[in-house]
Coordinates of C-alpha atoms in Angstrom, one line a residue:
M1 CA 78.8 -144.8 158.8
N2 CA 81.1 -143.1 160.4
Y3 CA 82.4 -139.5 161.3
Q4 CA 85.5 -138.1 162.7
A5 CA 85.8 -134.3 164.1
S6 CA 88.0 -132.8 161.8
S7 CA 90.6 -130.0 162.4
S8 CA 87.6 -127.1 161.1
Q9 CA 85.7 -128.1 164.9
N10 CA 88.4 -126.4 167.4
D11 CA 88.0 -123.9 164.0
F12 CA 84.1 -122.8 165.2
H13 CA 85.1 -122.7 169.1
S14 CA 87.3 -119.3 168.7
V15 CA 84.5 -118.3 166.3
I16 CA 81.8 -117.8 168.7
T17 CA 82.5 -115.9 171.4
P18 CA 79.8 -117.5 174.2
E19 CA 78.4 -114.0 174.0
Q20 CA 77.0 -115.5 170.7
F21 CA 76.3 -118.3 171.7
N22 CA 74.6 -117.9 175.0
N23 CA 71.9 -115.5 172.5
I24 CA 71.6 -118.5 169.8
I25 CA 70.6 -120.7 172.4
E26 CA 68.7 -118.0 174.3
A27 CA 67.2 -118.1 170.6
I28 CA 66.0 -121.7 170.3
A29 CA 64.6 -121.4 173.8
D30 CA 62.4 -118.6 173.0
G31 CA 61.2 -121.0 169.9
R32 CA 63.2 -118.4 167.7
Y33 CA 65.1 -121.2 165.2
S34 CA 64.4 -118.8 162.2
W35 CA 66.4 -115.6 164.2
A36 CA 68.7 -118.8 165.4
C37 CA 69.5 -119.5 162.1
V38 CA 70.2 -115.6 161.3
L39 CA 72.4 -115.7 164.4
I40 CA 74.5 -118.8 163.0
L41 CA 75.2 -117.5 159.9
R42 CA 76.4 -114.3 161.0
C43 CA 78.6 -115.3 163.4
I44 CA 80.6 -117.6 160.9
D45 CA 80.8 -114.9 158.8
Y46 CA 78.1 -115.9 156.3
N47 CA 76.1 -113.5 154.3
P48 CA 72.2 -115.1 156.0
I49 CA 70.8 -113.5 152.9
H50 CA 72.1 -116.3 150.3
Y51 CA 70.8 -118.2 151.9
I52 CA 66.9 -116.6 153.3
P53 CA 65.2 -115.1 151.1
Q54 CA 65.4 -110.9 151.7
R55 CA 61.6 -111.1 152.4
T56 CA 61.9 -113.2 155.5
Y57 CA 65.7 -111.7 156.8
S58 CA 64.2 -108.3 156.2
R59 CA 61.5 -109.2 158.9
L60 CA 63.5 -111.5 161.0
I61 CA 65.5 -108.3 161.8
K62 CA 62.7 -106.1 162.3
E63 CA 61.0 -109.1 164.7
N64 CA 64.6 -108.9 166.2
R65 CA 66.1 -105.4 166.5
K66 CA 64.8 -105.2 169.9
V67 CA 66.5 -108.2 171.0
V68 CA 69.8 -106.7 168.4
T69 CA 69.5 -103.0 170.8
P70 CA 70.6 -103.9 173.9
T71 CA 74.0 -106.4 173.0
T72 CA 75.1 -103.9 170.8
S73 CA 74.4 -100.7 172.9
S74 CA 75.4 -102.7 176.2
K75 CA 79.9 -102.9 173.4
Q76 CA 79.2 -99.5 172.8
K77 CA 78.6 -98.5 176.5
T78 CA 82.4 -100.7 177.5
Q79 CA 83.9 -99.3 174.6
S80 CA 83.6 -95.7 175.4
D81 CA 83.9 -96.6 179.5
T82 CA 87.8 -97.2 178.4

């Protein structure tokens, strides 16, 4: 079986920022694989609801709200500083 890398891989690298990539790796390292999937889907502009049941998605958001908030607040601080 042969696998050829397409030009879409080059596009993939420009879609996910280093900060988003680090968040995904951190989630995987912590064993939060479902959350890592949600983060990946969000990063590549896919709606996680199309792939994950609503109830599961809501639970993941609720459980990981603490993880998402510091990143969001740091972005807001950076934007308000400029």
